[in-house]
PDB file of C-alpha atoms in Angstrom:
ATOM      1  CA  UNK A   1     141.356 147.788  98.537  1.00  0.00           C
ATOM      2  CA  UNK A   2     138.068 147.411 100.330  1.00  0.00           C
ATOM      3  CA  UNK A   3     135.349 149.696  99.115  1.00  0.00           C
ATOM      4  CA  UNK A   4     132.611 150.586 101.568  1.00  0.00           C
ATOM      5  CA  UNK A   5     129.188 150.909  99.923  1.00  0.00           C
ATOM      6  CA  UNK A   6     127.765 154.405 100.187  1.00  0.00           C
ATOM      7  CA  UNK A   7     124.341 155.051 101.652  1.00  0.00           C
ATOM      8  CA  UNK A   8     122.168 156.170  98.758  1.00  0.00           C
ATOM      9  CA  UNK A   9     118.882 156.265 100.679  1.00  0.00           C
ATOM     10  CA  UNK A  10     116.021 157.372  98.461  1.00  0.00           C
ATOM     11  CA  UNK A  11     118.225 157.208  95.351  1.00  0.00           C
ATOM     12  CA  UNK A  12     117.955 153.413  95.284  1.00  0.00           C
ATOM     13  CA  UNK A  13     115.650 151.882  92.710  1.00  0.00           C
ATOM     14  CA  UNK A  14     113.870 148.549  92.882  1.00  0.00           C
ATOM     15  CA  UNK A  15     114.229 145.870  90.230  1.00  0.00           C
ATOM     16  CA  UNK A  16     110.485 146.074  89.674  1.00  0.00           C
ATOM     17  CA  UNK A  17     110.874 149.620  88.343  1.00  0.00           C
ATOM     18  CA  UNK A  18     113.623 148.702  85.878  1.00  0.00           C
ATOM     19  CA  UNK A  19     111.581 147.538  82.876  1.00  0.00           C
ATOM     20  CA  UNK A  20     109.035 150.407  82.894  1.00  0.00           C
ATOM     21  CA  UNK A  21     111.890 152.907  83.166  1.00  0.00           C
ATOM     22  CA  UNK A  22     113.751 151.120  80.400  1.00  0.00           C
ATOM     23  CA  UNK A  23     110.761 151.426  78.068  1.00  0.00           C
ATOM     24  CA  UNK A  24     110.263 155.082  78.992  1.00  0.00           C
ATOM     25  CA  UNK A  25     113.906 156.046  78.427  1.00  0.00           C
ATOM     26  CA  UNK A  26     114.098 154.079  75.185  1.00  0.00           C
ATOM     27  CA  UNK A  27     110.922 155.730  73.876  1.00  0.00           C
ATOM     28  CA  UNK A  28     112.294 159.154  74.833  1.00  0.00           C
ATOM     29  CA  UNK A  29     115.564 158.469  73.006  1.00  0.00           C
ATOM     30  CA  UNK A  30     113.785 157.281  69.866  1.00  0.00           C
ATOM     31  CA  UNK A  31     111.445 160.289  69.831  1.00  0.00           C
ATOM     32  CA  UNK A  32     114.495 162.547  70.181  1.00  0.00           C
ATOM     33  CA  UNK A  33     116.049 160.836  67.175  1.00  0.00           C
ATOM     34  CA  UNK A  34     118.948 159.522  69.257  1.00  0.00           C
ATOM     35  CA  UNK A  35     118.327 155.863  68.432  1.00  0.00           C
ATOM     36  CA  UNK A  36     121.930 154.808  69.024  1.00  0.00           C
ATOM     37  CA  UNK A  37     122.135 156.538  72.397  1.00  0.00           C
ATOM     38  CA  UNK A  38     123.275 153.996  74.949  1.00  0.00           C
ATOM     39  CA  UNK A  39     121.014 155.587  77.577  1.00  0.00           C
ATOM     40  CA  UNK A  40     118.353 153.390  75.992  1.00  0.00           C
ATOM     41  CA  UNK A  41     120.372 150.298  76.785  1.00  0.00           C
ATOM     42  CA  UNK A  42     121.718 150.850  80.291  1.00  0.00           C
ATOM     43  CA  UNK A  43     118.519 150.076  82.185  1.00  0.00           C
ATOM     44  CA  UNK A  44     118.893 146.322  82.047  1.00  0.00           C
ATOM     45  CA  UNK A  45     116.937 144.064  84.424  1.00  0.00           C
ATOM     46  CA  UNK A  46     120.039 143.661  86.577  1.00  0.00           C
ATOM     47  CA  UNK A  47     118.238 141.407  89.014  1.00  0.00           C
ATOM     48  CA  UNK A  48     118.485 138.705  86.342  1.00  0.00           C
ATOM     49  CA  UNK A  49     122.202 139.231  85.706  1.00  0.00           C
ATOM     50  CA  UNK A  50     124.678 137.035  87.580  1.00  0.00           C
ATOM     51  CA  UNK A  51     127.652 138.634  89.311  1.00  0.00           C
ATOM     52  CA  UNK A  52     130.075 136.904  86.939  1.00  0.00           C
ATOM     53  CA  UNK A  53     128.395 138.682  84.004  1.00  0.00           C
ATOM     54  CA  UNK A  54     127.995 141.960  85.846  1.00  0.00           C
ATOM     55  CA  UNK A  55     131.387 143.434  84.974  1.00  0.00           C
ATOM     56  CA  UNK A  56     131.246 142.865  81.212  1.00  0.00           C
ATOM     57  CA  UNK A  57     127.620 143.985  80.922  1.00  0.00           C
ATOM     58  CA  UNK A  58     128.184 147.088  83.018  1.00  0.00           C
ATOM     59  CA  UNK A  59     131.472 147.997  81.333  1.00  0.00           C
ATOM     60  CA  UNK A  60     129.943 147.969  77.863  1.00  0.00           C
ATOM     61  CA  UNK A  61     126.866 149.943  78.877  1.00  0.00           C
ATOM     62  CA  UNK A  62     128.436 152.580  81.109  1.00  0.00           C
ATOM     63  CA  UNK A  63     131.371 153.406  78.838  1.00  0.00           C
ATOM     64  CA  UNK A  64     128.949 153.633  75.936  1.00  0.00           C
ATOM     65  CA  UNK A  65     126.877 155.959  78.100  1.00  0.00           C
ATOM     66  CA  UNK A  66     129.891 158.186  78.764  1.00  0.00           C
ATOM     67  CA  UNK A  67     130.543 158.352  75.014  1.00  0.00           C
ATOM     68  CA  UNK A  68     126.896 159.300  74.416  1.00  0.00           C
ATOM     69  CA  UNK A  69     127.136 162.067  77.029  1.00  0.00           C
ATOM     70  CA  UNK A  70     130.199 163.532  75.323  1.00  0.00           C
ATOM     71  CA  UNK A  71     128.480 163.336  71.924  1.00  0.00           C
ATOM     72  CA  UNK A  72     125.243 164.936  73.115  1.00  0.00           C
ATOM     73  CA  UNK A  73     127.117 167.783  74.783  1.00  0.00           C
ATOM     74  CA  UNK A  74     128.743 168.551  71.442  1.00  0.00           C
ATOM     75  CA  UNK A  75     132.246 167.960  72.725  1.00  0.00           C
ATOM     76  CA  UNK A  76     134.579 167.046  69.874  1.00  0.00           C
ATOM     77  CA  UNK A  77     138.037 168.269  70.911  1.00  0.00           C
ATOM     78  CA  UNK A  78     139.588 165.891  73.419  1.00  0.00           C
ATOM     79  CA  UNK A  79     136.627 163.489  73.531  1.00  0.00           C
ATOM     80  CA  UNK A  80     138.716 160.487  72.461  1.00  0.00           C
ATOM     81  CA  UNK A  81     141.334 161.324  75.068  1.00  0.00           C
ATOM     82  CA  UNK A  82     138.672 161.607  77.777  1.00  0.00           C
ATOM     83  CA  UNK A  83     137.185 158.264  76.740  1.00  0.00           C
ATOM     84  CA  UNK A  84     140.600 156.576  76.785  1.00  0.00           C
ATOM     85  CA  UNK A  85     141.445 157.961  80.222  1.00  0.00           C
ATOM     86  CA  UNK A  86     137.996 157.147  81.608  1.00  0.00           C
ATOM     87  CA  UNK A  87     138.288 153.595  80.269  1.00  0.00           C
ATOM     88  CA  UNK A  88     141.753 153.225  81.749  1.00  0.00           C
ATOM     89  CA  UNK A  89     140.666 154.395  85.209  1.00  0.00           C
ATOM     90  CA  UNK A  90     137.466 152.349  85.079  1.00  0.00           C
ATOM     91  CA  UNK A  91     139.281 149.136  84.124  1.00  0.00           C
ATOM     92  CA  UNK A  92     141.865 149.463  86.863  1.00  0.00           C
ATOM     93  CA  UNK A  93     139.392 150.150  89.647  1.00  0.00           C
ATOM     94  CA  UNK A  94     136.522 147.913  88.585  1.00  0.00           C
ATOM     95  CA  UNK A  95     138.973 145.006  88.366  1.00  0.00           C
ATOM     96  CA  UNK A  96     140.234 145.743  91.864  1.00  0.00           C
ATOM     97  CA  UNK A  97     136.742 146.007  93.317  1.00  0.00           C
ATOM     98  CA  UNK A  98     135.038 143.445  91.048  1.00  0.00           C
ATOM     99  CA  UNK A  99     133.539 141.300  93.818  1.00  0.00           C
ATOM    100  CA  UNK A 100     132.335 144.246  95.911  1.00  0.00           C
ATOM    101  CA  UNK A 101     130.543 146.309  93.283  1.00  0.00           C
ATOM    102  CA  UNK A 102     126.920 146.082  92.242  1.00  0.00           C
ATOM    103  CA  UNK A 103     125.639 147.467  88.902  1.00  0.00           C
ATOM    104  CA  UNK A 104     124.858 150.907  90.336  1.00  0.00           C
ATOM    105  CA  UNK A 105     128.409 151.113  91.709  1.00  0.00           C
ATOM    106  CA  UNK A 106     129.778 150.376  88.228  1.00  0.00           C
ATOM    107  CA  UNK A 107     127.769 153.267  86.793  1.00  0.00           C
ATOM    108  CA  UNK A 108     128.994 155.608  89.507  1.00  0.00           C
ATOM    109  CA  UNK A 109     132.565 154.463  88.887  1.00  0.00           C
ATOM    110  CA  UNK A 110     132.349 155.075  85.136  1.00  0.00           C
ATOM    111  CA  UNK A 111     130.850 158.534  85.589  1.00  0.00           C
ATOM    112  CA  UNK A 112     133.432 159.346  88.248  1.00  0.00           C
ATOM    113  CA  UNK A 113     136.214 158.261  85.896  1.00  0.00           C
ATOM    114  CA  UNK A 114     134.790 160.453  83.139  1.00  0.00           C
ATOM    115  CA  UNK A 115     134.652 163.511  85.405  1.00  0.00           C
ATOM    116  CA  UNK A 116     138.245 162.991  86.561  1.00  0.00           C
ATOM    117  CA  UNK A 117     139.470 162.372  82.999  1.00  0.00           C
ATOM    118  CA  UNK A 118     137.568 165.442  81.791  1.00  0.00           C
ATOM    119  CA  UNK A 119     139.250 167.628  84.405  1.00  0.00           C
ATOM    120  CA  UNK A 120     142.698 166.129  83.719  1.00  0.00           C
ATOM    121  CA  UNK A 121     142.414 166.876  79.988  1.00  0.00           C
ATOM    122  CA  UNK A 122     141.736 170.611  80.095  1.00  0.00           C
ATOM    123  CA  UNK A 123     141.255 171.667  83.707  1.00  0.00           C
ATOM    124  CA  UNK A 124     137.487 172.065  83.344  1.00  0.00           C
ATOM    125  CA  UNK A 125     134.711 169.763  84.496  1.00  0.00           C
ATOM    126  CA  UNK A 126     131.129 169.000  83.471  1.00  0.00           C
ATOM    127  CA  UNK A 127     129.048 172.027  84.422  1.00  0.00           C
ATOM    128  CA  UNK A 128     126.255 170.018  86.007  1.00  0.00           C
ATOM    129  CA  UNK A 129     127.452 166.638  87.256  1.00  0.00           C
ATOM    130  CA  UNK A 130     124.060 165.850  88.774  1.00  0.00           C
ATOM    131  CA  UNK A 131     122.452 166.105  85.323  1.00  0.00           C
ATOM    132  CA  UNK A 132     124.774 163.343  84.095  1.00  0.00           C
ATOM    133  CA  UNK A 133     123.707 160.890  86.787  1.00  0.00           C
ATOM    134  CA  UNK A 134     121.029 158.243  86.327  1.00  0.00           C
ATOM    135  CA  UNK A 135     118.137 159.002  88.672  1.00  0.00           C
ATOM    136  CA  UNK A 136     119.080 156.323  91.199  1.00  0.00           C
ATOM    137  CA  UNK A 137     122.744 157.403  91.519  1.00  0.00           C
ATOM    138  CA  UNK A 138     123.439 159.976  94.202  1.00  0.00           C
ATOM    139  CA  UNK A 139     125.920 162.842  94.014  1.00  0.00           C
ATOM    140  CA  UNK A 140     127.199 161.635  97.383  1.00  0.00           C
ATOM    141  CA  UNK A 141     127.974 158.224  95.893  1.00  0.00           C
ATOM    142  CA  UNK A 142     129.765 159.781  92.910  1.00  0.00           C
ATOM    143  CA  UNK A 143     131.821 162.030  95.183  1.00  0.00           C
ATOM    144  CA  UNK A 144     132.955 159.016  97.192  1.00  0.00           C
ATOM    145  CA  UNK A 145     134.030 157.154  94.045  1.00  0.00           C
ATOM    146  CA  UNK A 146     135.905 160.208  92.736  1.00  0.00           C
ATOM    147  CA  UNK A 147     137.619 160.665  96.097  1.00  0.00           C
ATOM    148  CA  UNK A 148     138.822 157.065  96.163  1.00  0.00           C
ATOM    149  CA  UNK A 149     140.110 157.206  92.583  1.00  0.00           C
ATOM    150  CA  UNK A 150     141.889 160.530  93.136  1.00  0.00           C
ATOM    151  CA  UNK A 151     143.506 159.223  96.311  1.00  0.00           C
ATOM    152  CA  UNK A 152     144.882 156.102  94.654  1.00  0.00           C
ATOM    153  CA  UNK A 153     145.687 157.021  91.026  1.00  0.00           C
ATOM    154  CA  UNK A 154     148.417 159.339  89.802  1.00  0.00           C
ATOM    155  CA  UNK A 155     146.246 160.926  87.114  1.00  0.00           C
ATOM    156  CA  UNK A 156     149.042 163.232  85.946  1.00  0.00           C
ATOM    157  CA  UNK A 157     151.363 160.312  85.254  1.00  0.00           C
ATOM    158  CA  UNK A 158     148.624 158.579  83.287  1.00  0.00           C
ATOM    159  CA  UNK A 159     147.434 161.670  81.410  1.00  0.00           C
ATOM    160  CA  UNK A 160     150.852 162.858  80.242  1.00  0.00           C
ATOM    161  CA  UNK A 161     151.775 159.760  78.166  1.00  0.00           C
ATOM    162  CA  UNK A 162     148.298 159.607  76.620  1.00  0.00           C
ATOM    163  CA  UNK A 163     148.538 163.248  75.550  1.00  0.00           C
ATOM    164  CA  UNK A 164     152.026 162.577  74.141  1.00  0.00           C
ATOM    165  CA  UNK A 165     150.786 159.613  72.084  1.00  0.00           C
ATOM    166  CA  UNK A 166     147.924 161.751  70.788  1.00  0.00           C
ATOM    167  CA  UNK A 167     150.391 164.446  69.694  1.00  0.00           C
ATOM    168  CA  UNK A 168     152.742 161.906  68.114  1.00  0.00           C
ATOM    169  CA  UNK A 169     149.936 160.364  66.070  1.00  0.00           C
ATOM    170  CA  UNK A 170     149.216 163.779  64.560  1.00  0.00           C
ATOM    171  CA  UNK A 171     152.828 163.877  63.352  1.00  0.00           C
ATOM    172  CA  UNK A 172     153.141 160.252  62.311  1.00  0.00           C
ATOM    173  CA  UNK A 173     149.969 159.924  60.263  1.00  0.00           C
ATOM    174  CA  UNK A 174     149.256 162.010  57.167  1.00  0.00           C
ATOM    175  CA  UNK A 175     146.449 164.529  57.320  1.00  0.00           C
ATOM    176  CA  UNK A 176     143.663 163.035  55.240  1.00  0.00           C
ATOM    177  CA  UNK A 177     141.322 166.000  55.618  1.00  0.00           C
ATOM    178  CA  UNK A 178     141.872 166.955  51.982  1.00  0.00           C
ATOM    179  CA  UNK A 179     141.196 163.424  50.755  1.00  0.00           C
ATOM    180  CA  UNK A 180     138.025 161.443  50.346  1.00  0.00           C
ATOM    181  CA  UNK A 181     135.588 160.910  53.198  1.00  0.00           C
ATOM    182  CA  UNK A 182     136.528 157.224  53.214  1.00  0.00           C
ATOM    183  CA  UNK A 183     140.243 158.047  53.636  1.00  0.00           C
ATOM    184  CA  UNK A 184     139.480 160.493  56.431  1.00  0.00           C
ATOM    185  CA  UNK A 185     137.364 157.922  58.278  1.00  0.00           C
ATOM    186  CA  UNK A 186     140.042 155.256  57.829  1.00  0.00           C
ATOM    187  CA  UNK A 187     142.786 157.440  59.288  1.00  0.00           C
ATOM    188  CA  UNK A 188     140.527 158.512  62.171  1.00  0.00           C
ATOM    189  CA  UNK A 189     139.603 154.893  62.910  1.00  0.00           C
ATOM    190  CA  UNK A 190     143.243 153.894  62.875  1.00  0.00           C
ATOM    191  CA  UNK A 191     144.226 156.767  65.195  1.00  0.00           C
ATOM    192  CA  UNK A 192     141.475 155.847  67.647  1.00  0.00           C
ATOM    193  CA  UNK A 193     142.454 152.178  67.696  1.00  0.00           C
ATOM    194  CA  UNK A 194     146.154 152.909  68.158  1.00  0.00           C
ATOM    195  CA  UNK A 195     145.401 155.429  70.902  1.00  0.00           C
ATOM    196  CA  UNK A 196     143.253 152.902  72.763  1.00  0.00           C
ATOM    197  CA  UNK A 197     145.894 150.189  72.329  1.00  0.00           C
ATOM    198  CA  UNK A 198     148.639 152.548  73.523  1.00  0.00           C
ATOM    199  CA  UNK A 199     146.480 153.478  76.524  1.00  0.00           C
ATOM    200  CA  UNK A 200     146.253 149.782  77.462  1.00  0.00           C
ATOM    201  CA  UNK A 201     150.042 149.545  77.345  1.00  0.00           C
ATOM    202  CA  UNK A 202     150.489 152.801  79.275  1.00  0.00           C
ATOM    203  CA  UNK A 203     148.171 151.427  81.955  1.00  0.00           C
ATOM    204  CA  UNK A 204     150.402 148.379  82.340  1.00  0.00           C
ATOM    205  CA  UNK A 205     153.494 150.581  82.499  1.00  0.00           C
ATOM    206  CA  UNK A 206     151.984 152.900  85.105  1.00  0.00           C
ATOM    207  CA  UNK A 207     150.765 150.010  87.263  1.00  0.00           C
ATOM    208  CA  UNK A 208     154.244 148.471  87.133  1.00  0.00           C
ATOM    209  CA  UNK A 209     156.153 150.838  89.416  1.00  0.00           C
ATOM    210  CA  UNK A 210     159.527 149.627  88.121  1.00  0.00           C
ATOM    211  CA  UNK A 211     158.650 150.845  84.623  1.00  0.00           C
ATOM    212  CA  UNK A 212     156.944 154.023  85.789  1.00  0.00           C
ATOM    213  CA  UNK A 213     159.906 155.053  87.932  1.00  0.00           C
ATOM    214  CA  UNK A 214     162.590 154.109  85.392  1.00  0.00           C
ATOM    215  CA  UNK A 215     161.270 156.061  82.405  1.00  0.00           C
ATOM    216  CA  UNK A 216     159.861 159.523  81.872  1.00  0.00           C
ATOM    217  CA  UNK A 217     156.189 159.791  80.891  1.00  0.00           C
ATOM    218  CA  UNK A 218     157.233 160.743  77.357  1.00  0.00           C
ATOM    219  CA  UNK A 219     159.502 157.686  77.035  1.00  0.00           C
ATOM    220  CA  UNK A 220     156.626 155.529  78.323  1.00  0.00           C
ATOM    221  CA  UNK A 221     154.413 157.109  75.644  1.00  0.00           C
ATOM    222  CA  UNK A 222     156.919 156.433  72.881  1.00  0.00           C
ATOM    223  CA  UNK A 223     157.581 152.942  74.208  1.00  0.00           C
ATOM    224  CA  UNK A 224     153.885 152.094  74.216  1.00  0.00           C
ATOM    225  CA  UNK A 225     153.455 153.556  70.735  1.00  0.00           C
ATOM    226  CA  UNK A 226     156.445 151.587  69.471  1.00  0.00           C
ATOM    227  CA  UNK A 227     154.952 148.425  70.979  1.00  0.00           C
ATOM    228  CA  UNK A 228     151.639 149.236  69.246  1.00  0.00           C
ATOM    229  CA  UNK A 229     152.825 150.337  65.820  1.00  0.00           C
ATOM    230  CA  UNK A 230     155.829 149.214  63.754  1.00  0.00           C
ATOM    231  CA  UNK A 231     157.318 152.575  62.798  1.00  0.00           C
ATOM    232  CA  UNK A 232     160.684 153.450  61.343  1.00  0.00           C
ATOM    233  CA  UNK A 233     162.956 155.376  63.731  1.00  0.00           C
ATOM    234  CA  UNK A 234     164.560 157.436  60.950  1.00  0.00           C
ATOM    235  CA  UNK A 235     161.142 158.462  59.665  1.00  0.00           C
ATOM    236  CA  UNK A 236     160.078 159.646  63.126  1.00  0.00           C
ATOM    237  CA  UNK A 237     163.343 161.546  63.602  1.00  0.00           C
ATOM    238  CA  UNK A 238     162.900 163.281  60.239  1.00  0.00           C
ATOM    239  CA  UNK A 239     159.351 164.259  61.221  1.00  0.00           C
ATOM    240  CA  UNK A 240     160.585 165.814  64.458  1.00  0.00           C
ATOM    241  CA  UNK A 241     163.296 167.678  62.552  1.00  0.00           C
ATOM    242  CA  UNK A 242     160.783 168.863  59.948  1.00  0.00           C
ATOM    243  CA  UNK A 243     158.571 170.314  62.688  1.00  0.00           C
ATOM    244  CA  UNK A 244     161.529 171.890  64.480  1.00  0.00           C
ATOM    245  CA  UNK A 245     161.204 169.639  67.514  1.00  0.00           C
ATOM    246  CA  UNK A 246     164.374 168.996  69.481  1.00  0.00           C
ATOM    247  CA  UNK A 247     163.266 166.225  71.812  1.00  0.00           C
ATOM    248  CA  UNK A 248     166.734 164.718  72.382  1.00  0.00           C
ATOM    249  CA  UNK A 249     165.235 161.256  72.118  1.00  0.00           C
ATOM    250  CA  UNK A 250     167.174 158.314  73.439  1.00  0.00           C
ATOM    251  CA  UNK A 251     165.988 155.514  71.180  1.00  0.00           C
ATOM    252  CA  UNK A 252     167.750 152.870  73.271  1.00  0.00           C
ATOM    253  CA  UNK A 253     165.553 153.959  76.173  1.00  0.00           C
ATOM    254  CA  UNK A 254     162.462 153.753  73.985  1.00  0.00           C
ATOM    255  CA  UNK A 255     163.404 150.246  72.855  1.00  0.00           C
ATOM    256  CA  UNK A 256     164.086 149.186  76.451  1.00  0.00           C
ATOM    257  CA  UNK A 257     160.776 150.637  77.624  1.00  0.00           C
ATOM    258  CA  UNK A 258     158.952 148.837  74.794  1.00  0.00           C
ATOM    259  CA  UNK A 259     160.571 145.561  75.833  1.00  0.00           C
ATOM    260  CA  UNK A 260     159.595 146.107  79.483  1.00  0.00           C
ATOM    261  CA  UNK A 261     155.999 146.836  78.524  1.00  0.00           C
ATOM    262  CA  UNK A 262     155.720 143.787  76.256  1.00  0.00           C
ATOM    263  CA  UNK A 263     157.234 141.558  78.968  1.00  0.00           C
ATOM    264  CA  UNK A 264     154.810 142.977  81.505  1.00  0.00           C
ATOM    265  CA  UNK A 265     151.894 142.191  79.175  1.00  0.00           C
ATOM    266  CA  UNK A 266     153.011 138.554  79.041  1.00  0.00           C
ATOM    267  CA  UNK A 267     153.357 138.388  82.830  1.00  0.00           C
ATOM    268  CA  UNK A 268     149.946 140.013  83.325  1.00  0.00           C
ATOM    269  CA  UNK A 269     148.272 137.499  81.034  1.00  0.00           C
ATOM    270  CA  UNK A 270     149.870 134.581  82.870  1.00  0.00           C
ATOM    271  CA  UNK A 271     148.766 136.059  86.198  1.00  0.00           C
ATOM    272  CA  UNK A 272     145.236 136.646  84.882  1.00  0.00           C
ATOM    273  CA  UNK A 273     145.000 133.051  83.657  1.00  0.00           C
ATOM    274  CA  UNK A 274     146.174 131.726  87.039  1.00  0.00           C
ATOM    275  CA  UNK A 275     143.620 133.902  88.855  1.00  0.00           C
ATOM    276  CA  UNK A 276     140.840 132.646  86.597  1.00  0.00           C
ATOM    277  CA  UNK A 277     141.725 129.012  87.180  1.00  0.00           C
ATOM    278  CA  UNK A 278     142.033 129.536  90.933  1.00  0.00           C
ATOM    279  CA  UNK A 279     138.730 131.435  91.072  1.00  0.00           C
ATOM    280  CA  UNK A 280     136.971 128.736  89.056  1.00  0.00           C
ATOM    281  CA  UNK A 281     138.154 126.051  91.474  1.00  0.00           C
ATOM    282  CA  UNK A 282     137.232 127.989  94.606  1.00  0.00           C
ATOM    283  CA  UNK A 283     133.943 129.658  93.645  1.00  0.00           C
ATOM    284  CA  UNK A 284     132.597 127.687  90.715  1.00  0.00           C
ATOM    285  CA  UNK A 285     132.627 130.648  88.324  1.00  0.00           C
ATOM    286  CA  UNK A 286     135.279 132.512  86.401  1.00  0.00           C
ATOM    287  CA  UNK A 287     136.476 135.792  87.864  1.00  0.00           C
ATOM    288  CA  UNK A 288     136.213 138.606  85.339  1.00  0.00           C
ATOM    289  CA  UNK A 289     139.528 140.335  84.716  1.00  0.00           C
ATOM    290  CA  UNK A 290     140.406 143.333  82.564  1.00  0.00           C
ATOM    291  CA  UNK A 291     142.703 142.471  79.669  1.00  0.00           C
ATOM    292  CA  UNK A 292     144.240 144.425  76.822  1.00  0.00           C
ATOM    293  CA  UNK A 293     142.444 144.009  73.528  1.00  0.00           C
ATOM    294  CA  UNK A 294     144.633 142.834  70.678  1.00  0.00           C
ATOM    295  CA  UNK A 295     144.325 144.959  67.572  1.00  0.00           C
ATOM    296  CA  UNK A 296     145.731 143.457  64.381  1.00  0.00           C
ATOM    297  CA  UNK A 297     146.676 145.816  61.607  1.00  0.00           C
ATOM    298  CA  UNK A 298     149.313 146.603  59.025  1.00  0.00           C
ATOM    299  CA  UNK A 299     150.598 150.143  58.556  1.00  0.00           C
ATOM    300  CA  UNK A 300     153.306 152.022  56.721  1.00  0.00           C
ATOM    301  CA  UNK A 301     153.806 155.662  57.505  1.00  0.00           C
ATOM    302  CA  UNK A 302     154.782 156.497  53.941  1.00  0.00           C
ATOM    303  CA  UNK A 303     151.188 155.918  52.875  1.00  0.00           C
ATOM    304  CA  UNK A 304     147.721 155.426  54.261  1.00  0.00           C
ATOM    305  CA  UNK A 305     147.175 152.955  57.112  1.00  0.00           C
ATOM    306  CA  UNK A 306     145.577 149.681  56.154  1.00  0.00           C
ATOM    307  CA  UNK A 307     143.543 147.767  58.722  1.00  0.00           C
ATOM    308  CA  UNK A 308     143.744 143.984  58.484  1.00  0.00           C
TER     309      UNK A 308
END
C-alpha cells in the first residue's frame, strides 16, 4: 500500500541539529538518573545511515523508546501486552512500507502503534499524545499513521488471541511470587519470551486469512501457544477443571491450527528468502524483512521453566 508522506512543515529537523540535540537529551537523561532510557539513543545521525540499515536501527530504537515511555509513566499492568501488540503492528506495517519510510516516519509509526495498542488493551489512551512525540514529529503526522493502521488492521482479532495467551500463561505457569527473587525473575522472563513468540505466530495466523477465518481467536491463541511451548494436553485440561473453566476445547482443532501456523512460518521464510535474493539482484542491497525470532528453551509445567 502506498503511503503518502505527510507535510510536517516546521516540525522537520535538519541533520545538522541531530548531534547537539543528542548530547542534550543524553545529558538530561543521565542527570535524571534514567541512564538506560532509550530516549538518549534515538537521536542518531540518520543522515549517515543507509536505507538498508534504516529499518533495523529504527525498529530497535523506537520500540525501546515505547518501552521507556511505559516505564516512566509507571504503567505496570498490561505493559507487556501493549509492547507485544505495538511490536506486532509496527512489524507488519513497517515491512509493507519499508522503501517509502524515512527515520521520522518509523518513529511516528511506532508511537502510533503504541497508542492503538494502548487503547485496544483497556479502552483508554495516553492522556497527552503530543508529550510523547519527539520534537520534530507532528501530531498531524501521527494521526495520519494511526488512521492508516486502523483502516487496514483488525485490531480486535489481533488483540483477542494475545489476551488469551496472556491469561493461559497465568494458569500454565506456577506463581513464583512466594519464591526467591531469582525464581520470580526467571518465570517472568519466560512468560515474556513465550508471549512475544506467541505474538509472532498470531501475527502470521492473522495475516493468513485462511487461518484467521477457519479458527476462532481463542483457538488461534491456543494453537500459537502450542506451537511455542510443548505442553501436555491432560495437564492443561486439569488446570481448566481446577479453575472451574468449561471452555469446551476441541484439541483436534488446536492441533490443526498449530500445524497451519507452523506451515505458514515455513512458507513465509521461503518467501522472505526469495524476496531478499530478488532485491539483492535488482537493487544491489538486501531488502529488510520482518521475521519471527526463534526462542530456544526447555520447559516442563510440573516444575519451574528452564531457559536453554
